[in-house]
PDB file of C-alpha atoms in Angstrom:
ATOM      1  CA  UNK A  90     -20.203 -20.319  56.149  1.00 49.00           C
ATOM      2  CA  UNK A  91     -23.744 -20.854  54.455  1.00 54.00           C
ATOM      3  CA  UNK A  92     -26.401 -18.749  54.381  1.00 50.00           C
ATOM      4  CA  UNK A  93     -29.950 -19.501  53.895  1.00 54.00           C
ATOM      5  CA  UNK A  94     -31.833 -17.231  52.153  1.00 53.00           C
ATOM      6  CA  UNK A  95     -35.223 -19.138  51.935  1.00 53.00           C
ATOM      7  CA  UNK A  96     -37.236 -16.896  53.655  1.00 57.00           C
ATOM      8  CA  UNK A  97     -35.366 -13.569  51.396  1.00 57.00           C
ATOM      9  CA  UNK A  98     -36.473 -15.667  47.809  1.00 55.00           C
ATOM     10  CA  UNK A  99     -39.822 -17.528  49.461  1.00 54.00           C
ATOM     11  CA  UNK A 100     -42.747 -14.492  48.477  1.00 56.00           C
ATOM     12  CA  UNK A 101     -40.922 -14.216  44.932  1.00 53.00           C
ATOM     13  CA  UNK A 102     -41.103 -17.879  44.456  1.00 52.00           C
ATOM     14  CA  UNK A 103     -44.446 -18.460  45.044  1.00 52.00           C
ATOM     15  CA  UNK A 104     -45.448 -15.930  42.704  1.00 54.00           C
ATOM     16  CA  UNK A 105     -43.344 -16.672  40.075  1.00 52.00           C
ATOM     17  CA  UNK A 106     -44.629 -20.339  40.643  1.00 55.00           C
ATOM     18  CA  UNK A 107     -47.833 -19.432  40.343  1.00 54.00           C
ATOM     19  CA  UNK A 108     -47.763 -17.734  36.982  1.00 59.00           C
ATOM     20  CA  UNK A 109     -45.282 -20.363  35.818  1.00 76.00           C
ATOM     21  CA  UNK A 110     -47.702 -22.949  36.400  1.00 83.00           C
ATOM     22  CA  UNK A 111     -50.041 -24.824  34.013  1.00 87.00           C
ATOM     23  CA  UNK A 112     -51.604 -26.158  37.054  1.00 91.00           C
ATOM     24  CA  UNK A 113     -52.209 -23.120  39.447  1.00 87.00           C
ATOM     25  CA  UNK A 114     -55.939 -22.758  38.348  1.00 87.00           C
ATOM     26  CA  UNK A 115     -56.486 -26.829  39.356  1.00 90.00           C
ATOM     27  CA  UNK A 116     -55.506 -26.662  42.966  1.00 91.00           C
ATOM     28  CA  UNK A 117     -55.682 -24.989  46.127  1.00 87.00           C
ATOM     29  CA  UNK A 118     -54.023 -23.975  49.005  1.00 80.00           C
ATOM     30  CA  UNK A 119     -56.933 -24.018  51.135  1.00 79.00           C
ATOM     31  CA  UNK A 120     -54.819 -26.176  54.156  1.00 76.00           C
ATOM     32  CA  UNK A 121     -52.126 -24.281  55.915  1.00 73.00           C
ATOM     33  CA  UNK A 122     -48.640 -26.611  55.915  1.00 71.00           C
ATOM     34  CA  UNK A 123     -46.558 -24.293  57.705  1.00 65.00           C
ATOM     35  CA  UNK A 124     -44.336 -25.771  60.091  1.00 66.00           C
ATOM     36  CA  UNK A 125     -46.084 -29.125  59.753  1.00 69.00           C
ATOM     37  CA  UNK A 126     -45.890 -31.816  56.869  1.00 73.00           C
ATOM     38  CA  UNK A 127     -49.226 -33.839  57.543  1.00 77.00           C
ATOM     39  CA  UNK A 128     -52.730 -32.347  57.527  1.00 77.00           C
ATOM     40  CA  UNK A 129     -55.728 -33.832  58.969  1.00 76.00           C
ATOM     41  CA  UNK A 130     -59.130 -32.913  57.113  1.00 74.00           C
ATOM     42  CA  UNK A 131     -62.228 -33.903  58.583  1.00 68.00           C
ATOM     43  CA  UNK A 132     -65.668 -34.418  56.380  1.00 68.00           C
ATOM     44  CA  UNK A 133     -68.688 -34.888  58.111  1.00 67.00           C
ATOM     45  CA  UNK A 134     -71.511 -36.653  55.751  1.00 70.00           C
ATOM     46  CA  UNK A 135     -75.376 -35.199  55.679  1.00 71.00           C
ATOM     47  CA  UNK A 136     -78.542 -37.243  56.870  1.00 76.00           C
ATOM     48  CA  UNK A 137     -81.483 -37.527  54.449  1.00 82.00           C
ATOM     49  CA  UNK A 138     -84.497 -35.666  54.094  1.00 85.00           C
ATOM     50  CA  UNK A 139     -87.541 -36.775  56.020  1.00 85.00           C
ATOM     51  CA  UNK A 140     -91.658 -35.555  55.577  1.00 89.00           C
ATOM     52  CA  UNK A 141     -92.371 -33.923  58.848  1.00 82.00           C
ATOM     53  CA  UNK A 142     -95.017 -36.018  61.053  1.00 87.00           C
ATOM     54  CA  UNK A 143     -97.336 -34.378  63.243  1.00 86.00           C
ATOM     55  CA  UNK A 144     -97.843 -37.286  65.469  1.00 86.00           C
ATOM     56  CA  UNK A 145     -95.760 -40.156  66.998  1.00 83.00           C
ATOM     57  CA  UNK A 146     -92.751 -40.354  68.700  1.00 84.00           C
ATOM     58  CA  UNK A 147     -90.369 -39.256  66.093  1.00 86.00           C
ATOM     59  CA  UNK A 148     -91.800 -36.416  64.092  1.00 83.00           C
ATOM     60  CA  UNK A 149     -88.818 -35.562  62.186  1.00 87.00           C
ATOM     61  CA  UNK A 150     -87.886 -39.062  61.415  1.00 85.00           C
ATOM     62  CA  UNK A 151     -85.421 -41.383  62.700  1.00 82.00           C
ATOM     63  CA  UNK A 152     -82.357 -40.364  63.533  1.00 82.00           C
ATOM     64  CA  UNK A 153     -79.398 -41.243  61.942  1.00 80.00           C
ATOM     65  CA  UNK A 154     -75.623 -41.703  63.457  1.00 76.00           C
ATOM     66  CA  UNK A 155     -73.297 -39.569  61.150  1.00 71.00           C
ATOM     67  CA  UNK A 156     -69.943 -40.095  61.801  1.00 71.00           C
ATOM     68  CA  UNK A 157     -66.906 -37.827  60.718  1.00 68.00           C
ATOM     69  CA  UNK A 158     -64.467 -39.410  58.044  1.00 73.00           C
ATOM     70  CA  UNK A 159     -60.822 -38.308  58.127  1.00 74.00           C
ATOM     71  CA  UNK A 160     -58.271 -37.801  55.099  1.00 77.00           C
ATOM     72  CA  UNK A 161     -54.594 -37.655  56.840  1.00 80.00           C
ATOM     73  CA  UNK A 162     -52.744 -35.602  53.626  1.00 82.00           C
ATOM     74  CA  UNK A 163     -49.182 -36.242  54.567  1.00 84.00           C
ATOM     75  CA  UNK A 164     -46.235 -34.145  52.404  1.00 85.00           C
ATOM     76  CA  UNK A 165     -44.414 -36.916  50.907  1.00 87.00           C
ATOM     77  CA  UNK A 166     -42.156 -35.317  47.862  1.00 91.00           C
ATOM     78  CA  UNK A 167     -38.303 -33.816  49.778  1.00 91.00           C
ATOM     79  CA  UNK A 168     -36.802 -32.729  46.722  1.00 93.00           C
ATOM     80  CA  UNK A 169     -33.474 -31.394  46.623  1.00 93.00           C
ATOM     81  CA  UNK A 170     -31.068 -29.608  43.648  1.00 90.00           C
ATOM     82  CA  UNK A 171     -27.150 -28.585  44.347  1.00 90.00           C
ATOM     83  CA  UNK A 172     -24.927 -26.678  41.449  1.00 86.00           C
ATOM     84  CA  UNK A 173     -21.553 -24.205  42.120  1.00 85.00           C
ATOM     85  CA  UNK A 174     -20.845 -20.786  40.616  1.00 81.00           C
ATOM     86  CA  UNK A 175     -17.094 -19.992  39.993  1.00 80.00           C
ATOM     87  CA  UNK A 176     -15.651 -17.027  41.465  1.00 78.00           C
ATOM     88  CA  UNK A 177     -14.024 -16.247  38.313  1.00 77.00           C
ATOM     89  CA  UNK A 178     -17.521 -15.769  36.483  1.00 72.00           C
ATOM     90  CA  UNK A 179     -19.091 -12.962  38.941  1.00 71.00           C
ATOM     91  CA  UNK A 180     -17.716 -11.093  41.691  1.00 67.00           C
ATOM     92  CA  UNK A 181     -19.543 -10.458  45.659  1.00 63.00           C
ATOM     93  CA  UNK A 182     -21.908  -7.988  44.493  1.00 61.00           C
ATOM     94  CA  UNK A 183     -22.612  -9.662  40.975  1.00 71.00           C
ATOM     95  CA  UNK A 184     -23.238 -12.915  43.310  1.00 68.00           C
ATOM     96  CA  UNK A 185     -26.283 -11.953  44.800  1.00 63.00           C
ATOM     97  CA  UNK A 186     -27.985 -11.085  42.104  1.00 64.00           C
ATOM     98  CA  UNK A 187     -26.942 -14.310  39.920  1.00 72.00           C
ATOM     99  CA  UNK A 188     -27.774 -16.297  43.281  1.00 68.00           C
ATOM    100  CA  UNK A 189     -31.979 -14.976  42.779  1.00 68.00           C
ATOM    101  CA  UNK A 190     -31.331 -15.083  38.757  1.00 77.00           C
ATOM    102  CA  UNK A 191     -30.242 -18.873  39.449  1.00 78.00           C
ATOM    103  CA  UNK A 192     -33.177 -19.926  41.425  1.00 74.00           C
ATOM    104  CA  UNK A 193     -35.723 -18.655  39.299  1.00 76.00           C
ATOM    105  CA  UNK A 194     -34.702 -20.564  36.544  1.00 82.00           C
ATOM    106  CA  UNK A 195     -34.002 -23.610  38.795  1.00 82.00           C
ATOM    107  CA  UNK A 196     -37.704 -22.772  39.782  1.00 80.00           C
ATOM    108  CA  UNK A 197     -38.825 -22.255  35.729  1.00 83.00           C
ATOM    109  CA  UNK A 198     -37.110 -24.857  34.129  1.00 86.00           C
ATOM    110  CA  UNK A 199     -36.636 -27.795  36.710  1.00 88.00           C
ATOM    111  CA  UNK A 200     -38.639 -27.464  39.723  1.00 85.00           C
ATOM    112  CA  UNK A 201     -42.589 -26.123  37.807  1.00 88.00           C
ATOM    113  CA  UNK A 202     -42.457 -28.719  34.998  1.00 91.00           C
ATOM    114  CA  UNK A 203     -41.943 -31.470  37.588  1.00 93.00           C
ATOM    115  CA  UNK A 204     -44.759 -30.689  39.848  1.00 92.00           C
ATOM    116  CA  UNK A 205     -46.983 -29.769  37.134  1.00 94.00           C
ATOM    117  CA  UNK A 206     -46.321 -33.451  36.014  1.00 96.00           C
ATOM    118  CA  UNK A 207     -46.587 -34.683  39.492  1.00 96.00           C
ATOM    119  CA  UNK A 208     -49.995 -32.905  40.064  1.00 96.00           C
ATOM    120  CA  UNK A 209     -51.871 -34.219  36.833  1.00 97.00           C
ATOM    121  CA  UNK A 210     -51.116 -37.740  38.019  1.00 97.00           C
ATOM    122  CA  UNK A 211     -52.364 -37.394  40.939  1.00 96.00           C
ATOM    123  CA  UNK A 212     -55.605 -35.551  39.910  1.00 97.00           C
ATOM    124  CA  UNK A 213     -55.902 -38.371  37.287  1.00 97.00           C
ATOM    125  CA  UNK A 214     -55.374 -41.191  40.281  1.00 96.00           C
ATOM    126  CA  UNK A 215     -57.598 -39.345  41.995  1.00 95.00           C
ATOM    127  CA  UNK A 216     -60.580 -39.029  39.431  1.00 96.00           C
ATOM    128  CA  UNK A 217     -63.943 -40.571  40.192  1.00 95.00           C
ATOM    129  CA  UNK A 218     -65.332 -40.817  36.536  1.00 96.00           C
ATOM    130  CA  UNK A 219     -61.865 -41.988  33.866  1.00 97.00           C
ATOM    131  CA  UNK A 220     -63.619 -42.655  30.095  1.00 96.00           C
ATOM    132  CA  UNK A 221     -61.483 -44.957  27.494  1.00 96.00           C
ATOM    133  CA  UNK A 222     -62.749 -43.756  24.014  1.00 95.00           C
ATOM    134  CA  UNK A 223     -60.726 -42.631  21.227  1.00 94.00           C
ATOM    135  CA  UNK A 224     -61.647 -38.542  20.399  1.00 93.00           C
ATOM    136  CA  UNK A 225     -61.412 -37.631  16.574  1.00 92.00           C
ATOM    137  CA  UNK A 226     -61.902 -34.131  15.097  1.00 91.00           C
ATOM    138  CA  UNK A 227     -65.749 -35.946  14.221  1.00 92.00           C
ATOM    139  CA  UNK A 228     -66.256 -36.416  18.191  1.00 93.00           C
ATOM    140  CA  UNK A 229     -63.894 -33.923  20.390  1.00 93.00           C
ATOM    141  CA  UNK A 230     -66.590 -31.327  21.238  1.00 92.00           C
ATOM    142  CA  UNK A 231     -68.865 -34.543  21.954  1.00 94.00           C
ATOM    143  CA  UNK A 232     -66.437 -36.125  24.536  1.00 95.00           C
ATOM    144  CA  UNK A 233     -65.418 -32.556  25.817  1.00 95.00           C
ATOM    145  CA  UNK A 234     -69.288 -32.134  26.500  1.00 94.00           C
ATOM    146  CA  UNK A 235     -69.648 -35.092  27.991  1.00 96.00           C
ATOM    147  CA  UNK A 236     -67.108 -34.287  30.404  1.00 96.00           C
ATOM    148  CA  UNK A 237     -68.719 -31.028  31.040  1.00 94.00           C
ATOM    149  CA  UNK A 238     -71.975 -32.431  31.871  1.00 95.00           C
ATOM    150  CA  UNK A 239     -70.789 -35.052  33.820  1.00 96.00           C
ATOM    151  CA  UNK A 240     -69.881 -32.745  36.436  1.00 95.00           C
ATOM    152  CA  UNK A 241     -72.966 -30.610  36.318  1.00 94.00           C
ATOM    153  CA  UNK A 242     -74.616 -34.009  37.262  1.00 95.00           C
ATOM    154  CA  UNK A 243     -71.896 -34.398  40.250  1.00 95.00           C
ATOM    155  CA  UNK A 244     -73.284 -30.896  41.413  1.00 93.00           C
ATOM    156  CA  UNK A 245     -69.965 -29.187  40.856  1.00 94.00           C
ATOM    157  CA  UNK A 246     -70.351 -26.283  39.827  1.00 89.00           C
ATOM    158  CA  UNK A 247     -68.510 -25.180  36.647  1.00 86.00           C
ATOM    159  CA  UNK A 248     -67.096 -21.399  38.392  1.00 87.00           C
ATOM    160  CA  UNK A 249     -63.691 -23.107  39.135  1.00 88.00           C
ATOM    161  CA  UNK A 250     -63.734 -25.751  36.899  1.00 93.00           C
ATOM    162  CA  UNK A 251     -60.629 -25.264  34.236  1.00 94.00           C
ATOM    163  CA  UNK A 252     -60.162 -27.671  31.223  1.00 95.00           C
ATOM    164  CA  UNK A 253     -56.456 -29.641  30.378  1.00 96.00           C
ATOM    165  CA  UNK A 254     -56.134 -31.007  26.732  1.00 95.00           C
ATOM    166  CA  UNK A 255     -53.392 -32.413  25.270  1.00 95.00           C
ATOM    167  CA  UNK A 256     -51.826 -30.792  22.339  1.00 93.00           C
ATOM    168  CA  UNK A 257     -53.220 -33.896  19.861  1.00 94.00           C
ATOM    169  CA  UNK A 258     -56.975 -33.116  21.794  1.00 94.00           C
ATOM    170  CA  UNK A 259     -56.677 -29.542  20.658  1.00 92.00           C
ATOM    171  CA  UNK A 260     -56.133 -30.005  17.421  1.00 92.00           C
ATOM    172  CA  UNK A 261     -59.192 -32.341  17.075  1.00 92.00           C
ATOM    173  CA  UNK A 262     -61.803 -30.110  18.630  1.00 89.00           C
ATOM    174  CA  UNK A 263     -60.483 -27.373  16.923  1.00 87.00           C
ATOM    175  CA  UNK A 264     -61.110 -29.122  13.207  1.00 88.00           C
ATOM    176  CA  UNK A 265     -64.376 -30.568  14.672  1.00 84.00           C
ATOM    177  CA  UNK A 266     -67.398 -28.922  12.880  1.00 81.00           C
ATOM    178  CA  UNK A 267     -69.973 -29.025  15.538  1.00 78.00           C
ATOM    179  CA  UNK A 268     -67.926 -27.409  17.770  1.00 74.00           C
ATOM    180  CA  UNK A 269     -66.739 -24.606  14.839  1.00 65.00           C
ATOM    181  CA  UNK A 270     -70.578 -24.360  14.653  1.00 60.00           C
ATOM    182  CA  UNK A 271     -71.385 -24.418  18.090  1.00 60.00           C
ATOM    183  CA  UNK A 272     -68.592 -24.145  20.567  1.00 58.00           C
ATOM    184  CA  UNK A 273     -66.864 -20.351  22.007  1.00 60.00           C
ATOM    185  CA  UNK A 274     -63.290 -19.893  22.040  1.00 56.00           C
ATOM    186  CA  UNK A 275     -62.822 -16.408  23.220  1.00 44.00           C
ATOM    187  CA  UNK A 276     -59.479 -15.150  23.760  1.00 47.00           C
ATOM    188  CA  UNK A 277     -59.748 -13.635  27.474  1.00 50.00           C
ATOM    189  CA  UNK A 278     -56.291 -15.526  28.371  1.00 44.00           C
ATOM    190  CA  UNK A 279     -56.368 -14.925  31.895  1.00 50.00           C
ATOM    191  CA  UNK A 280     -54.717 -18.626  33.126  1.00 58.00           C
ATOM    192  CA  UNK A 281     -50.710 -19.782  31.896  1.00 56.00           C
ATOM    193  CA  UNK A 282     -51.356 -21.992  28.537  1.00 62.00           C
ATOM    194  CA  UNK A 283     -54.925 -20.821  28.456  1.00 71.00           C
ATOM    195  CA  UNK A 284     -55.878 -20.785  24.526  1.00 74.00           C
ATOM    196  CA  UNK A 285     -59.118 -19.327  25.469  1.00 78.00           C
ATOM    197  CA  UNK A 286     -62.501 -21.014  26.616  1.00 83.00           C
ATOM    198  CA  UNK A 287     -65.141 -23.956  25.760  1.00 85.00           C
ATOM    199  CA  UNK A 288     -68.669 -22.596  27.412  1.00 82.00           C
ATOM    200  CA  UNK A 289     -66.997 -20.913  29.983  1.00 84.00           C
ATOM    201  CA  UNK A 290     -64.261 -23.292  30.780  1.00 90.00           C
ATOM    202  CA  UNK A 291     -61.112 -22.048  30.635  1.00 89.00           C
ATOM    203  CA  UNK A 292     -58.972 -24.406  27.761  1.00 90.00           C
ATOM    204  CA  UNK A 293     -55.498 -24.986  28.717  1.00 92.00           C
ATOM    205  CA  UNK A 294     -53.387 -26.915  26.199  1.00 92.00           C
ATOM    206  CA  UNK A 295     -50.440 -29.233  27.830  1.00 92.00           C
ATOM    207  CA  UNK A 296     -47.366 -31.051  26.416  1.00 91.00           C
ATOM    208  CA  UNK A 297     -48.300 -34.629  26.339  1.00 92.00           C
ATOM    209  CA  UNK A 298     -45.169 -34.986  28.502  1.00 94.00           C
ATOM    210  CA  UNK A 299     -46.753 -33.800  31.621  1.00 95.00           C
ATOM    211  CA  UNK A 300     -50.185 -36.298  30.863  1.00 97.00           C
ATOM    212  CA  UNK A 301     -49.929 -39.772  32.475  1.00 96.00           C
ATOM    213  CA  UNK A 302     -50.145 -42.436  29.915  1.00 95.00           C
ATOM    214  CA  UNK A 303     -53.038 -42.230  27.199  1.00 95.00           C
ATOM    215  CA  UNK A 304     -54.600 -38.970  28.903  1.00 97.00           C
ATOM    216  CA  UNK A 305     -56.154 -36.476  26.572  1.00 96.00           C
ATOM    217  CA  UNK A 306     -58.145 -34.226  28.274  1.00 97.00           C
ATOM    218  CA  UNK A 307     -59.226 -32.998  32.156  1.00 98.00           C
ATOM    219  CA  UNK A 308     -61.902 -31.488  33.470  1.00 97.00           C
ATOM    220  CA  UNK A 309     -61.296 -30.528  37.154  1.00 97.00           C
ATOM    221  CA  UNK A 310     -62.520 -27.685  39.635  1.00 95.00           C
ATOM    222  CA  UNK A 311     -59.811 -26.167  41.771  1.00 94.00           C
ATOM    223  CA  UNK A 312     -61.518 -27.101  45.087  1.00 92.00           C
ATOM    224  CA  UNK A 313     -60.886 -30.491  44.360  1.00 94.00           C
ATOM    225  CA  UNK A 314     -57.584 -30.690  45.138  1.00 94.00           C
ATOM    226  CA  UNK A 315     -55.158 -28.927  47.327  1.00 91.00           C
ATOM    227  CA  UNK A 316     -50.939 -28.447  46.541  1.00 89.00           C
ATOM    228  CA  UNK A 317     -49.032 -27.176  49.128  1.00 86.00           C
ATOM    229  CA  UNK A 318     -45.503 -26.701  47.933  1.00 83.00           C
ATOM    230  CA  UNK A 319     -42.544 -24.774  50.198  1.00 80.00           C
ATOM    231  CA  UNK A 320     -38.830 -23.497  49.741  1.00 73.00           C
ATOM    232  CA  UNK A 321     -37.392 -24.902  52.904  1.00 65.00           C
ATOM    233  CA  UNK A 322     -33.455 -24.350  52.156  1.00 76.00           C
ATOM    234  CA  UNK A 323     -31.914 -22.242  49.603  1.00 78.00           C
ATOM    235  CA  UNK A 324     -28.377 -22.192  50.968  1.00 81.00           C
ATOM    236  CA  UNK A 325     -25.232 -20.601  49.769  1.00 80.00           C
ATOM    237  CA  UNK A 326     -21.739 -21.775  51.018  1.00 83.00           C
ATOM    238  CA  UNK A 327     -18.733 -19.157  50.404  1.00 81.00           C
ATOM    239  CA  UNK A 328     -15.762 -21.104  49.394  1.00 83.00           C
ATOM    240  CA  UNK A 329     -16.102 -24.257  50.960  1.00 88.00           C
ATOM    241  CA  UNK A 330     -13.772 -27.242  50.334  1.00 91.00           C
ATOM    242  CA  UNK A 331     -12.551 -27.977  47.097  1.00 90.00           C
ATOM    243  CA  UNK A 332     -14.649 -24.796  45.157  1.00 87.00           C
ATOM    244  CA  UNK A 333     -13.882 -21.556  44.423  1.00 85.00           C
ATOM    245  CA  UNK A 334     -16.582 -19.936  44.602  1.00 81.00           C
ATOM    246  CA  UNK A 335     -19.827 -21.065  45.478  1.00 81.00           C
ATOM    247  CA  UNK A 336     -22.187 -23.965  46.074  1.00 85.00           C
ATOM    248  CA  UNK A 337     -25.690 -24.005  46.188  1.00 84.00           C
ATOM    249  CA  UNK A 338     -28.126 -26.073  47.782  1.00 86.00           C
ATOM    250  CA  UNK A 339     -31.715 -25.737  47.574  1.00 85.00           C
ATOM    251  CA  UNK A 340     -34.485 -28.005  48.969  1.00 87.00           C
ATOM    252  CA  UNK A 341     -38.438 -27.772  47.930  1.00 86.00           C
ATOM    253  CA  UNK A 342     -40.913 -30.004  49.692  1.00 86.00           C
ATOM    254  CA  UNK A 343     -44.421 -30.441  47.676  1.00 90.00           C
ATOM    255  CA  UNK A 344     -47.255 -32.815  47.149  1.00 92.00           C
ATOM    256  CA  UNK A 345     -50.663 -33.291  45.634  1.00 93.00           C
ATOM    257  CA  UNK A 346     -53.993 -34.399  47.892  1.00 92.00           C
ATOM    258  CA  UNK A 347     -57.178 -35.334  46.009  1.00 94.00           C
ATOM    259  CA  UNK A 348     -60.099 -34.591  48.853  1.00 90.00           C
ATOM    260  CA  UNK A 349     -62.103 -37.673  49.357  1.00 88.00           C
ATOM    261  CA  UNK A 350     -65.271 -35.676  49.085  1.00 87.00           C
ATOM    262  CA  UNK A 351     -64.627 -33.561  45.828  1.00 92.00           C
ATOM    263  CA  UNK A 352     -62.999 -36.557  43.432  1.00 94.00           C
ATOM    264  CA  UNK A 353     -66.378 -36.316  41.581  1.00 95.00           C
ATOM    265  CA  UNK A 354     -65.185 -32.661  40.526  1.00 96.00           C
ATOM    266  CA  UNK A 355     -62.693 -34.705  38.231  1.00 97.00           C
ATOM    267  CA  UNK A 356     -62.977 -35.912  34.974  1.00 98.00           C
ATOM    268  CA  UNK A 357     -60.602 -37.988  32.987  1.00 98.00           C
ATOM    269  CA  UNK A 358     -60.534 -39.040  29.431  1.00 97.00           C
ATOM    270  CA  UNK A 359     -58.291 -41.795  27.861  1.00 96.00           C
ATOM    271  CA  UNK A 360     -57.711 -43.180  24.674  1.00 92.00           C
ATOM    272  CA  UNK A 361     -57.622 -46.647  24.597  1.00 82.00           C
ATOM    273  CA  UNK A 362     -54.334 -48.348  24.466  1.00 70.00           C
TER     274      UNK A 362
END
């Protein structure tokens, strides 16, 4: 007999996913997947400005047809993960509790890293603004600036905007003089793998593992992007056929959605190959 305990482990998951998380502060779960794997979201665009007339026909200008665009975000990533526990190594009641301990370092080790990886490519597919430069400790805070200003021009604000640097980035900007003259890297760690900030943006160093090819550095705000990620199965079987023991099955569906309207919240920066 299995037993699916999904629902019993789901709450602890998601918090222990979200403090395991580099990317946590880059997404949000501002779309509600439950029960359903595709999303619809609708953006409606803005007319211009006009100069009020106070004669004629049409005294607030002409009229423009606006017409709704729609992004259909459909859950593609099913992921799965299977592994037995011998009877001999824990007994009922030790079972349980090595059943949660299991999970959570299925969840740590396995499941995290691969959707943090998963994520960044998509936010980096996603990007409306990718530079190709090559960052030395003479230019980092230059490029990082760049970045930074680049989406004050986009109007996105810079209140849920969170920095990713690779660990070759940090080292740069750190030995860069203008920014040892100029920069602020205060130590209010408040995000997983924060080192601290850059004028106000929160500085999160990454392995280079998790970067798509060439990345260095990221400049995103959360409302850019939306992650939905769920614990569908997380089944136990008692003894089944040729164990003694138990197997485990667990299944985790996930994906990444760049909104249409907010890829200019995203910046990218590449070295040249």
């Amino acid at each position: 007999m299995a037993i699916n305990y999904a629902s019993k482990y789901a709450q602890k998951i998601d918090e222990k996913f979200a403090r395991e998380s580099m990317t946590s502060a880059a997404v949000n779960n501002d779309y509600d997947f439950v029960g359903v794997k595709t999303v619809n979201v609708y953006s409606v665009p803005t007319a211009e400005m006009n100069d009020y007339s106070v004669s004629g026909t049409s005294r607030y200008g002409t009229p423009q047809e606006i017409e709704n665009t729609v992004q259909e975000m459909t859950m593609t990533r099913d992921r799965s993960f299977t592994f037995t526990i011998d009877r001999g190594t824990y007994n009922d009641t030790q079972m349980s509790n090595a059943a949660g301990a299991a999970l959570q370092r299925q969840i740590r080790e396995v499941v995290v890293p691969e959707i943090d990886k998963y994520r960044f490519g998509k936010i980096c597919e996603g990007a409306k603004t990718t530079v190709t430069g090559k960052v030395t400790k003479a230019n980092a805070y230059d490029a990082f600036l760049t970045g930074a200003t680049t989406l004050i021009e986009n109007n996105v604000p810079l209140v849920g905007s969170c920095a990713f640097v690779s660990s070759d980035f940090y080292k740069n900007i750190k030995e860069d003089s203008s920014f040892i003259r100029n920069g602020d890297m205060s130590q209010e760690i408040l995000i997983k793998g924060q080192v601290g900030t850059i004028d106000g943006i929160p500085l999160i160093v990454v392995p280079k593992s998790y970067f798509p090819e060439n990345v260095e550095f990221i400049i995103t705000n959360q409302a850019a992007t939306t992650s939905p990620v769920k614990l569908s199965e997380y089944k136990i079987h008692d003894n089944p056929p040729g164990i003694n023991g138990w197997l485990v099955e667990g299944r985790v569906y996930y994906d990444a959605f760049v909104l249409e309207n907010k890829k200019s919240a995203i910046y990218v920066f590449k070295t040249a190959e």
